[in-house]
XYZ file of C-alpha atoms in Angstrom:
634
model
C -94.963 -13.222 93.887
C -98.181 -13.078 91.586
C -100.043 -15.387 89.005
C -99.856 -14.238 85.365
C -102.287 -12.321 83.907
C -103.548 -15.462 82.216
C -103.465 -17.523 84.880
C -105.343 -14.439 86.367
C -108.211 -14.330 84.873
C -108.622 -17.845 84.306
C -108.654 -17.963 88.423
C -111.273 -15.149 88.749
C -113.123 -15.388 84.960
C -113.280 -11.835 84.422
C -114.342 -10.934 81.773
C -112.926 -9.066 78.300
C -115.123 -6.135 78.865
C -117.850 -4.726 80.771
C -119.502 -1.456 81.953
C -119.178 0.113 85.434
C -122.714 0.657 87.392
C -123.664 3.537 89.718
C -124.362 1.816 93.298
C -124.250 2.581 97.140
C -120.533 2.790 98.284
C -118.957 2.441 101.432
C -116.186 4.003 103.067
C -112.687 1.739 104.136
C -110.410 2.852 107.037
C -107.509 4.870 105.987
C -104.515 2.764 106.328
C -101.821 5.334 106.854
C -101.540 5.756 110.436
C -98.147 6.785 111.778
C -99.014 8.684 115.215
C -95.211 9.246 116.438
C -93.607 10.683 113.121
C -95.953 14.119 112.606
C -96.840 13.952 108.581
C -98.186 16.962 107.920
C -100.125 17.452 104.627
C -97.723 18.951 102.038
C -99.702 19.526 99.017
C -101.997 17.612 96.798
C -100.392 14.999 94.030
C -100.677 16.227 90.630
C -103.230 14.140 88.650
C -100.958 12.797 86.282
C -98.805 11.010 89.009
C -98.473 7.054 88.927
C -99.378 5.501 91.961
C -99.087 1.622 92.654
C -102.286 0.757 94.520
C -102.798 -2.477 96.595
C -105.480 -3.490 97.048
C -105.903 -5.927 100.209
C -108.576 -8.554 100.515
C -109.652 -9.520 103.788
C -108.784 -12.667 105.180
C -111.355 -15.211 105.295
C -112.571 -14.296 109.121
C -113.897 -17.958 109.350
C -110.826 -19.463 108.558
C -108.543 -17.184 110.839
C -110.632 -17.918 113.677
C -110.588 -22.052 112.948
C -106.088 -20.923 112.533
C -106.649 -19.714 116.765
C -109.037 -22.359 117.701
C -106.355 -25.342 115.732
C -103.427 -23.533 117.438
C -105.473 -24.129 120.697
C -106.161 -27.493 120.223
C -102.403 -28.086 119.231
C -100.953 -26.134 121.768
C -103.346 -26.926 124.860
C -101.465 -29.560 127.013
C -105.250 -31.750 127.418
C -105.967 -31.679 123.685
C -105.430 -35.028 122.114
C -104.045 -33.219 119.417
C -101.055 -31.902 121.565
C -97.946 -31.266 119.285
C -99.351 -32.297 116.096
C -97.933 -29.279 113.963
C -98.912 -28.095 110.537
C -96.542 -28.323 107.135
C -96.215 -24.821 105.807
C -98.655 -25.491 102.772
C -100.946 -26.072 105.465
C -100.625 -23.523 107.665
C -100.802 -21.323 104.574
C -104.268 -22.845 103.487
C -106.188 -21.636 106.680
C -105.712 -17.613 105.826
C -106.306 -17.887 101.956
C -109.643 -15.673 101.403
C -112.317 -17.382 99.457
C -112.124 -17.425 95.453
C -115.836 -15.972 94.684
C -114.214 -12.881 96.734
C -111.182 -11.973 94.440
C -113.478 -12.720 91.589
C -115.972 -10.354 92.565
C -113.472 -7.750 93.314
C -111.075 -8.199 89.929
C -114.064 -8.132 87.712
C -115.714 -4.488 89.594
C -112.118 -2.896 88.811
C -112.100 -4.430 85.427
C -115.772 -2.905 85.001
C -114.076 0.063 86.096
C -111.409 0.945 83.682
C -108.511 -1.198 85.210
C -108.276 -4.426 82.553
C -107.206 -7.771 83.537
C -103.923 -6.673 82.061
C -102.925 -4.500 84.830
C -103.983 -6.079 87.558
C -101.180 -8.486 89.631
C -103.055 -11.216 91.984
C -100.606 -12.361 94.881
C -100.140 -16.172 95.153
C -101.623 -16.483 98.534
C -104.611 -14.342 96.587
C -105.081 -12.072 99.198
C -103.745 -8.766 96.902
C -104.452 -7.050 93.637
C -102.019 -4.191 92.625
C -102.198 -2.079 89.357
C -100.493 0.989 88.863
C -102.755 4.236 88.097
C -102.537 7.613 87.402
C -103.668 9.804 90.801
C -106.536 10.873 88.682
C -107.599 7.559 87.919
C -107.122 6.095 91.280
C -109.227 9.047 92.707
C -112.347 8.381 90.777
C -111.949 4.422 91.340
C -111.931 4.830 95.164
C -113.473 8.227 95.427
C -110.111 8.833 97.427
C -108.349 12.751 97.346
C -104.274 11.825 97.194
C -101.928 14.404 98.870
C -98.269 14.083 99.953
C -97.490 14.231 103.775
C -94.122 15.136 104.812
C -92.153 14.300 108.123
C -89.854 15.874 110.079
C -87.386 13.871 108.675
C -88.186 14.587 105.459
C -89.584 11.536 103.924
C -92.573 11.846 101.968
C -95.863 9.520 101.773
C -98.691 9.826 99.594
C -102.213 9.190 100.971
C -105.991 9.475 101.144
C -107.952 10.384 104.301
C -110.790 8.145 102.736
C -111.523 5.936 100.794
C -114.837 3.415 99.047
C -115.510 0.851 97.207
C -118.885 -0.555 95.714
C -121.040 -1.697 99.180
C -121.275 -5.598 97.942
C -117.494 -5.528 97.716
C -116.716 -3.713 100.889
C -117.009 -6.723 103.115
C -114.044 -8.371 100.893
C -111.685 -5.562 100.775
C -109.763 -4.948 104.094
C -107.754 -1.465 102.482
C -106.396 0.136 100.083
C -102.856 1.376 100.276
C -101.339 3.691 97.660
C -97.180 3.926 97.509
C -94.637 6.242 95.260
C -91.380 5.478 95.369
C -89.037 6.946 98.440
C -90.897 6.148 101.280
C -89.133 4.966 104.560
C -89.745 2.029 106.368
C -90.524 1.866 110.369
C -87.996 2.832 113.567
C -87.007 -0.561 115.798
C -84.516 -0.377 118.588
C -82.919 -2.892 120.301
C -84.175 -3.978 124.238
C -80.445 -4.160 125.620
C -79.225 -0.579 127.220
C -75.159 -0.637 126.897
C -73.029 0.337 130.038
C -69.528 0.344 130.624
C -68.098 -1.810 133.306
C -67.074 0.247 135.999
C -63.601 -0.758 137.471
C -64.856 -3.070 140.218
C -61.805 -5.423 140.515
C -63.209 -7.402 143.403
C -67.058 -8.314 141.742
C -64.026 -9.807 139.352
C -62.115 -11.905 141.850
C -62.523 -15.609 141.984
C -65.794 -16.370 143.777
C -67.432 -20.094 144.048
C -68.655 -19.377 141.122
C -65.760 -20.863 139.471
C -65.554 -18.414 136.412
C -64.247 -15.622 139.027
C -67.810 -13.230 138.997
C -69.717 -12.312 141.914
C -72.970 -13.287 140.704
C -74.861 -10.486 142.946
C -73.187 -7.606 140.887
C -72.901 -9.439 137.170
C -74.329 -11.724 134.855
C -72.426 -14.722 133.319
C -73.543 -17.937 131.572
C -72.150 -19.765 134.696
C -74.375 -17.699 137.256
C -77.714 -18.319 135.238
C -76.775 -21.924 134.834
C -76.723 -21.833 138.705
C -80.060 -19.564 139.444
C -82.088 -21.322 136.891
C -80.879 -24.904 137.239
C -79.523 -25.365 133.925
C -77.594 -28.372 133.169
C -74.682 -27.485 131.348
C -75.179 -29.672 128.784
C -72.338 -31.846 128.671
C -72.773 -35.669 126.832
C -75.537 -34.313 124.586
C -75.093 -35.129 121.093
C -77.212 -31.668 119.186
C -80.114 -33.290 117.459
C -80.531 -32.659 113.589
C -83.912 -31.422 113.688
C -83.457 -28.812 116.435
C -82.626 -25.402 115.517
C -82.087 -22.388 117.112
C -81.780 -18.610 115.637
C -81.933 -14.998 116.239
C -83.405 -12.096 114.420
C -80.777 -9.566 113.290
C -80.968 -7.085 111.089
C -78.513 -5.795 108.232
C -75.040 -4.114 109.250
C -75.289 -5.542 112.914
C -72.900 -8.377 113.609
C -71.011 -10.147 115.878
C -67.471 -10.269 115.246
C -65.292 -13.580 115.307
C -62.282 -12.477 117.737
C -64.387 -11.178 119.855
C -66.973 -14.003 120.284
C -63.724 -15.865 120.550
C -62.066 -13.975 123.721
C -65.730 -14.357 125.496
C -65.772 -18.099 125.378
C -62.486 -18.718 126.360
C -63.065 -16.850 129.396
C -67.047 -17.830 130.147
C -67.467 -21.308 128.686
C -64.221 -22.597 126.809
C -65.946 -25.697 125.894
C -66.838 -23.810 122.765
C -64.255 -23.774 120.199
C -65.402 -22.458 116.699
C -67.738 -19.819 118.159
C -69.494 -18.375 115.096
C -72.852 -18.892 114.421
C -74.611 -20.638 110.936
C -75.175 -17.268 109.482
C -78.770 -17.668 107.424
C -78.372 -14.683 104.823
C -81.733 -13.347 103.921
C -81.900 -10.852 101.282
C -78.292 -10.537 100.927
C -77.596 -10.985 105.103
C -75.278 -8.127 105.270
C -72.955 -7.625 107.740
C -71.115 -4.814 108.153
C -67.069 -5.007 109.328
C -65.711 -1.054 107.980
C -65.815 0.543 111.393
C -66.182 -0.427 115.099
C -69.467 1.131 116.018
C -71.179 -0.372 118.943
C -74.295 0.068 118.288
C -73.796 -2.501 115.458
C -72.146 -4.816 117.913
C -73.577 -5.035 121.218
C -76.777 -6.746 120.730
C -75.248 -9.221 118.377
C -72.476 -10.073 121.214
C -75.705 -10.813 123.832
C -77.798 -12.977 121.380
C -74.825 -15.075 119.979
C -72.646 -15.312 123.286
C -75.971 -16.268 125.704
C -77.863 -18.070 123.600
C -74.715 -20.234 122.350
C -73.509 -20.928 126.155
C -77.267 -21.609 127.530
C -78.172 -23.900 124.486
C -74.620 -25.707 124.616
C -73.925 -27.553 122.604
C -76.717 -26.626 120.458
C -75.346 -24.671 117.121
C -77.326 -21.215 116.876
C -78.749 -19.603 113.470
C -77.749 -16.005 112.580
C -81.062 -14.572 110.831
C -79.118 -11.948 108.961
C -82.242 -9.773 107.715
C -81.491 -7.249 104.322
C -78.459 -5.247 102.753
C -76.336 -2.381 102.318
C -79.211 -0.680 100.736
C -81.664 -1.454 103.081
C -81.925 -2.988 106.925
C -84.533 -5.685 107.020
C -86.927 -6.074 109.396
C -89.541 -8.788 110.713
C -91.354 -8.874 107.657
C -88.323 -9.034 105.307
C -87.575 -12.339 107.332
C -91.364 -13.521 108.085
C -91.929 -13.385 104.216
C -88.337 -15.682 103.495
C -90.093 -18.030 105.595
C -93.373 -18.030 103.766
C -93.430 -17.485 99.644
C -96.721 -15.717 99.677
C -96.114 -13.660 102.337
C -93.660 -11.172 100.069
C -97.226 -10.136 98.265
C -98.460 -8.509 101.451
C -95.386 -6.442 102.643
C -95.724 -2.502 102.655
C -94.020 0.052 100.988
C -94.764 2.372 103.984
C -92.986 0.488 106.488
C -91.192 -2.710 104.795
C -88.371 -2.569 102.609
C -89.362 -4.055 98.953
C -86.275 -6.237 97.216
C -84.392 -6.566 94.664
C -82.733 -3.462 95.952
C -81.545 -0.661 93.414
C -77.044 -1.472 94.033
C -77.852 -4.069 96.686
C -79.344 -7.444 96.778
C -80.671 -8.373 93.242
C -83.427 -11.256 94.180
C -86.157 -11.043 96.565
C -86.260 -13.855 99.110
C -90.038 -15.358 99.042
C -90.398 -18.444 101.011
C -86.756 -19.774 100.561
C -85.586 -20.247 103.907
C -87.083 -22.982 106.612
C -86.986 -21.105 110.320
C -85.497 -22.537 113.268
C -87.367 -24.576 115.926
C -86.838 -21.281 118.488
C -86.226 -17.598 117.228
C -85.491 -14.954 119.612
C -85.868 -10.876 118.424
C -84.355 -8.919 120.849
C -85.761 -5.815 119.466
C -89.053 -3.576 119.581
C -91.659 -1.725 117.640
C -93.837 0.607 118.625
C -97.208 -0.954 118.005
C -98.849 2.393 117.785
C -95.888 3.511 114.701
C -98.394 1.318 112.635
C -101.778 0.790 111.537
C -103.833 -1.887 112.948
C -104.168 -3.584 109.596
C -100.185 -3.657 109.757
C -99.699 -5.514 113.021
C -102.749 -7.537 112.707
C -100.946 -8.656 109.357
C -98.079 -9.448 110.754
C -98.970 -10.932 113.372
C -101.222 -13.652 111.587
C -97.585 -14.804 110.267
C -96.718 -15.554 113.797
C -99.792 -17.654 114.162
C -98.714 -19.577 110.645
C -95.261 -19.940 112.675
C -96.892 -21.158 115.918
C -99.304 -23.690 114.229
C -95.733 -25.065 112.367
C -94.294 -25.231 115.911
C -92.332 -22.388 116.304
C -91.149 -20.618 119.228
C -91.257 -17.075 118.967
C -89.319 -15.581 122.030
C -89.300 -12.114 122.096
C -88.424 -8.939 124.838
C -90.972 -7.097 125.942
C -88.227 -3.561 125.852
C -87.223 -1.682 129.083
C -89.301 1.578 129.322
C -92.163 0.046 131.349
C -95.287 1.275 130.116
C -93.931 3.342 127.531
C -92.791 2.261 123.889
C -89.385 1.718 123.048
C -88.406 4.977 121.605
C -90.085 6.076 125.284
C -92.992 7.371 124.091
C -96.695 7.438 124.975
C -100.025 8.354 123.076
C -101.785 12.039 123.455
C -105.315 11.544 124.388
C -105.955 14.115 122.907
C -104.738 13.812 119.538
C -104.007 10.209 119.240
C -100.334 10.979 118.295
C -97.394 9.155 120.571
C -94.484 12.178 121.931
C -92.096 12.230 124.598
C -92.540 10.686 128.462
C -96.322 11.747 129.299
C -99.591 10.186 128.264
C -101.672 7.080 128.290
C -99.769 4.083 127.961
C -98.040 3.043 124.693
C -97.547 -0.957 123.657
C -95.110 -2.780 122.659
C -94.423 -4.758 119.262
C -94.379 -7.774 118.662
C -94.381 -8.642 122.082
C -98.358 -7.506 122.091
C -98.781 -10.365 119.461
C -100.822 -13.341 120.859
C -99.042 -15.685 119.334
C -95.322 -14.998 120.376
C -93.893 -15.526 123.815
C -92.714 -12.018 125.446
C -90.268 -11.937 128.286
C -89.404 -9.321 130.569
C -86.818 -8.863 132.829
C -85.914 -8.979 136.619
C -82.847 -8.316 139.024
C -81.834 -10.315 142.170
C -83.327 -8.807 145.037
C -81.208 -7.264 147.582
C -79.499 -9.221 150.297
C -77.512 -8.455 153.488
C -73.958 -7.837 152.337
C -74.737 -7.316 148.826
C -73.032 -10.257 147.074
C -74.555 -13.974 146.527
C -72.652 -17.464 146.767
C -73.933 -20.061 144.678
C -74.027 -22.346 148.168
C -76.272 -20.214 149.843
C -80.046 -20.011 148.945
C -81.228 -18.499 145.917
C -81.866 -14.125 146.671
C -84.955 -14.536 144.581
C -86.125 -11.539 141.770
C -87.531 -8.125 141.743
C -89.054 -6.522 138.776
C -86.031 -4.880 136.873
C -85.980 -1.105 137.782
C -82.397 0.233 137.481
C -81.020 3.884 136.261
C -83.958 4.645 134.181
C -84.115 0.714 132.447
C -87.732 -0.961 133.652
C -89.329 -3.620 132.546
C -91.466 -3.278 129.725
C -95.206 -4.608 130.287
C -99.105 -3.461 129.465
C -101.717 -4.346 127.359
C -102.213 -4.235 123.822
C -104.198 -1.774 122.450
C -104.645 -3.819 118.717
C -105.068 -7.553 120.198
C -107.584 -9.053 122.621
C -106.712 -11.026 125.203
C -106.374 -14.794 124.108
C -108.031 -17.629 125.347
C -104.689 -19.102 127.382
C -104.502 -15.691 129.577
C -107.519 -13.848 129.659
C -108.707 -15.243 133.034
C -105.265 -14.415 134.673
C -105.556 -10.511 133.176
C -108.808 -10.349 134.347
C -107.557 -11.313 137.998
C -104.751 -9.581 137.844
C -106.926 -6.332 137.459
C -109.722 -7.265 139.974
C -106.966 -7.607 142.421
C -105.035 -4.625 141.776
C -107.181 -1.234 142.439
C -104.345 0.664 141.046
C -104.232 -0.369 137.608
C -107.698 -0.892 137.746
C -108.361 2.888 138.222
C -105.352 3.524 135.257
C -107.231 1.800 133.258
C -110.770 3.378 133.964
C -108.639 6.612 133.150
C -108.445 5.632 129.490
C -104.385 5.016 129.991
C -104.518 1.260 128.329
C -107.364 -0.962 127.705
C -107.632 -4.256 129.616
C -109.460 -6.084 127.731
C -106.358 -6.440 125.266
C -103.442 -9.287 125.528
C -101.242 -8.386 127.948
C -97.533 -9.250 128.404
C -94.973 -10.112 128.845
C -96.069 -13.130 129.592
C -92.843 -14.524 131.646
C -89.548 -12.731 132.836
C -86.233 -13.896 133.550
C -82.971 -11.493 134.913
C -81.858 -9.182 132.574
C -79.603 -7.044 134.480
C -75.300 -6.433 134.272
C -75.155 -9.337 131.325
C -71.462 -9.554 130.756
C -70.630 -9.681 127.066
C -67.524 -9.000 125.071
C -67.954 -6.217 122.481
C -66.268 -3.541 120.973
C -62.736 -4.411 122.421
C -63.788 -4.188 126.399
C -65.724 -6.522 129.123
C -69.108 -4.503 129.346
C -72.131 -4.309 131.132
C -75.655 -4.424 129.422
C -79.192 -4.486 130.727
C -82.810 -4.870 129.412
C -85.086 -7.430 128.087
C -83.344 -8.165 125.626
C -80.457 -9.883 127.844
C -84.049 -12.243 129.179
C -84.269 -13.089 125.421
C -81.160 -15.196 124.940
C -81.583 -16.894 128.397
C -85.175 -17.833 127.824
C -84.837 -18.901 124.351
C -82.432 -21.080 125.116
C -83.592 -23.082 127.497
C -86.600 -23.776 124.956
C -83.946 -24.604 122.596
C -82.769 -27.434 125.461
C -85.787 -28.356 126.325
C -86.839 -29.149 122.419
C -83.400 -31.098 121.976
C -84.692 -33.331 124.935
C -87.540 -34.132 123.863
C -86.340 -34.667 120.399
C -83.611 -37.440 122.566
C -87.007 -38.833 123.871
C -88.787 -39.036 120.259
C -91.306 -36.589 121.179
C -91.761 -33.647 119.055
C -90.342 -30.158 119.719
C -92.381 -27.721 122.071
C -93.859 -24.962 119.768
C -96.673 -22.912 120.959
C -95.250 -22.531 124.363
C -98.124 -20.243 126.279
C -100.952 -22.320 126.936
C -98.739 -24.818 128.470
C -97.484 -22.018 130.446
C -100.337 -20.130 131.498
C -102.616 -24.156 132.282
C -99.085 -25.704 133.857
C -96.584 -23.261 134.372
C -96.847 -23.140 138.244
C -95.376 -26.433 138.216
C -92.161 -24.623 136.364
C -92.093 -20.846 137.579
C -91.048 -18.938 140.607
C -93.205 -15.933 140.738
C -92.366 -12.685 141.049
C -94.048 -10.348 143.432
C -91.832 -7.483 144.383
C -91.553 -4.701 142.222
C -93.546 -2.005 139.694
C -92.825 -0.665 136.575
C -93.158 2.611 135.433
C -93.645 5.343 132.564
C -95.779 8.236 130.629
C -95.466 9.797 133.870
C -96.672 7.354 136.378
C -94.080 6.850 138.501
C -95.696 2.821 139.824
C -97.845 1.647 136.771
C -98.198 -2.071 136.712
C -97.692 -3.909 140.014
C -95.832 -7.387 140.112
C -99.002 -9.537 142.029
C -99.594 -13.098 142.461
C -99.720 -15.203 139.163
C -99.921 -13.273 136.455
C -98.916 -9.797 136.136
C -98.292 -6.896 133.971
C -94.622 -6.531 135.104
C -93.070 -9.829 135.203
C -95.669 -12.192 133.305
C -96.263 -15.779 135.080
C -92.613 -15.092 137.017
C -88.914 -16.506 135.892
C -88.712 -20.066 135.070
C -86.732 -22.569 136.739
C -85.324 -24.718 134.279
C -84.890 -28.695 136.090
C -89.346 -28.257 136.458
C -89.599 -26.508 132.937
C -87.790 -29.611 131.618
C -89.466 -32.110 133.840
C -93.083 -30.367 132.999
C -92.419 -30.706 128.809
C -90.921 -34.533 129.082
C -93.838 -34.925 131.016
C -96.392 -34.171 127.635
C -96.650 -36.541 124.718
């Protein structure tokens, strides 16, 4: 959204006309930084081309910082502040850059050629776009525009430089050209899909009571049992909790077969579809059974519903049958001025051309807990990008929202299982230094990996007998995801525990004097919880599915209990969950010290350790002390 040109220059005084100067310039970063897709340069744009340029103002640094150090004092278990959570409005206020900046910025393009007419201020006034011709835009930011093409045949038009006057450069973050037709950025679900073998007697009525050996497969009944989870019965779902996962366009759950799961796994649960929450037309797509628009759908919705009983669960339905949404499309239907700041390079703009005919800025409220149960490859985008982004989960933390999200299931490799060249910087198949993980390498979410019950005698578990404890998950080729960001520091709850964990571990330690991943960033995940033989109902069959992404639902919702408790109590929900869990969590974890992951060709990266490690986070949660920790607070 953007202020009229009136209201424009009325908000920046710029004056009718005026005459551009000669004066020192300096250079901005390139923005257009996409390692893992190979652009190559394909010719220079004709100078006649339109361009839209944004340009992006840099956040206020001052008030950014004082956004971290309110979170902390909101968030931090011996603040007297503890829970006090911002409205939206002022959340918004802390990020706004100052008004003498946009001012000074509007009226040096105006002095340049581009009138008050052309220029667009975002609401949040942290963007000016214009359109230009290539010629134009080349003089004005003494840029040199060429199209790069992909493998896959997209095309992107860039600049491998660009300036700006040197008293504005301090105000302008980057500048980011876009044409129409450019493609937004890969993300792939955690969860790795395997058919159940034909195992009749891990099937056969076991104490369990729900007839699964809880040694060989995952059921809402078993992790109710591990994790001391009450089942929830007597509680009346409190009007102010929420609960909701992230899920892109086309993938959905599908009514019958939600329905067949529950009768089998928790029957209590008679209308089984979730509140669908349609953002930007929240399509859903029903022509064909495909599983990969299925399965990871089936293990948000059945999980989280069963864990969080009786708590009703939000479907975040994210874009439509023009274009799949991602975090942003949802992040900016939670926060009006957010829609000003997405990118053409990566986001999906709407209206859509034969799809959704709005654009949805700031129309939606988000639930109490969110769980994404998918990944990014932080590297796919520039460090402006995920910085970005992830100030909108510090907006949703300091409103007290849980972000819960997987930490994916190739170790110390992306996603997509790639790593970064040294040499070239680019990310490619299986070998090189480490690659991270988005958002789960945001600060301000809460990433969870995943474990699997360590071996016992016979090879089977009876909920009577003690509890097998947890390993790091490391099964047929899925491990669990964990490292250390190479675009965020670490924050101020963990950076003593990733500091330890190195000191004490000589092995990553010398990875990590090898230039493979830099310590000093925020590692994760930051807890872990079993994510191994999940059984879901999908697709017509009783499968098998593994990853992080099967942690997700679990996790999330026992925060999703845990804030309908204390909403019982007339406390207010959790939020911010980390700093609790990195000053208190002992009090609430069992740790996790068997195990490695692996990945860009080391076959034992990150050690489980201790306390905190790079594998398994803090450890997997028992519930009963999580519970009894949180009623605990104010």
């Amino acid at each position: 959204m953007f202020v009229r040109n009136a209201l424009f220059a009325a908000a920046v005084c710029i004056p009718l006309s005026s005459a551009a100067a000669i004066e020192p310039r300096s250079p901005l970063p390139p923005v257009f930084s996409r390692p893992g897709t190979h652009w190559k340069r394909a010719g220079k744009v004709s100078a006649d081309q339109v361009i839209h340029i944004d340009v992006s103002l840099t956040l206020n640094e001052k008030t950014s910082e004082n956004g971290a150090k309110y979170l902390q004092e909101i968030s931090d278990p011996a603040s007297a502040k503890f829970g006090k959570h911002l409205r939206p409005s002022e959340a918004a206020e802390l990020f706004t850059p100052p008004l003498e900046h946009v001012r000074e910025v509007a009226q040096w393009l105006n002095s340049s050629g581009v009138t008050r007419s052309r220029m667009r201020l975002s609401l949040d006034l942290a963007h000016i776009g214009f359109d230009a011709t290539a010629e134009e835009a080349e003089a004005l930011f003494d840029a040199e525009f060429h199209q790069f093409a992909s493998e896959d045949g997209s095309v992107h038009v860039a600049s491998d430089k660009y300036s700006v006057p040197e008293r504005i450069s301090a105000y302008v973050e980057f500048v980011l050209p876009t044409a129409e037709g450019e493609s937004a950025a890969t993300f792939v679900p955690d969860s790795v899909e395997v058919e159940l073998p034909d195992d009749g007697d891990a099937l056969r009525t076991r104490a369990t009571g729900d007839g699964v050996d809880c040694f060989k497969y995952m059921t809402p009944h078993c992790l109710r049992k591990l994790y001391n989870i009450d089942d929830g019965e007597g509680v009346t779902p409190h009007p102010d909790n929420t609960f909701g996962f992230f899920t892109p366009s086309f993938s959905t759950w599908i009514s019958e077969e939600m329905k067949t799961f529950f009768a089998r796994f928790e029957p209590r649960i008679k209308n089984p579809d979730p509140i669908v929450m349609p953002i930007n037309g929240g399509y859903r797509f029903f022509d064909a059974d495909l599983i990969n628009f299925n399965l990871e759908p089936h293990l948000d919705y059945q999980y989280g519903m069963a864990i969080a009983y009786p708590q009703p669960v939000i479907n975040i339905q994210v874009g439509d049958q023009v274009q799949v949404g991602n975090l942003n499309t949802m992040l900016a239907a939670f926060d009006k001025d957010y829609c000003t700041a997405l990118d053409d390079e990566f986001d999906p703009i709407y209206p859509s051309e034969g799809g959704y005919n709005s654009s949805d800025c700031g129309t939606h409220t988000p639930p109490r807990v969110i769980g994404i149960a998918y990944a990014w490859n932080e590297a796919q985008f520039s460090d402006t990008y995920v910085k970005r982004q992830c100030l909108e989960f510090l907006k949703l933390a300091l409103q007290g929202v849980t972000v819960v999200t997987g930490s994916a299931d190739r170790g110390t490799a992306d996603q997509l299982n790639t790593c970064i060249d040294p040499e070239t910087g680019e990310t490619g198949p299986e070998v090189g230094h480490f690659s991270s993980v988005f958002p789960a390498s945001c600060p301000w979410v809460t990433a969870v990996g995943a474990t699997q019950l360590r071996p016992t005698g016979n090879q089977t578990w009876n909920e009577d007998t003690p509890f097998p404890g947890e390993e790091s998950l490391d099964y047929q080729g899925t491990t669990s995801g964990g490292g250390f960001s190479r675009a965020f520091p670490a924050p101020w709850y963990q950076a003593g525990q990733t500091k330890a964990y190195l000191k004490s571990t000589p092995s990553a330690q010398e990875l990590g004097e090898k230039g493979y991943f830099d310590g000093r960033g925020r590692g994760y995940p930051d807890l872990s919880a079993l994510g191994l033989n999940y059984l879901i109902r999908t697709n017509g069959a009783l499968r098998a599915v593994r990853g992080t992404s099967a942690s997700v639902p679990l996790v999330a919702g026992m925060f999703a209990k845990i804030n309908q408790a204390r909403l019982e109590a007339g406390k207010g929900t959790i939020g911010f969950v980390n700093p609790v869990l990195y000053t208190l969590g002992k009090k609430g974890f069992r740790d996790v010290t068997v195990g490695a992951n692996e990945g860009c060709g080391v076959d034992k990266a990150f050690e489980t350790a201790a306390g905190w490690d790079a594998v398994t986070g803090l450890g997997s949660p028992d519930y009963a002390k999580l519970l009894d920790l949180y009623m605990s607070l104010p």
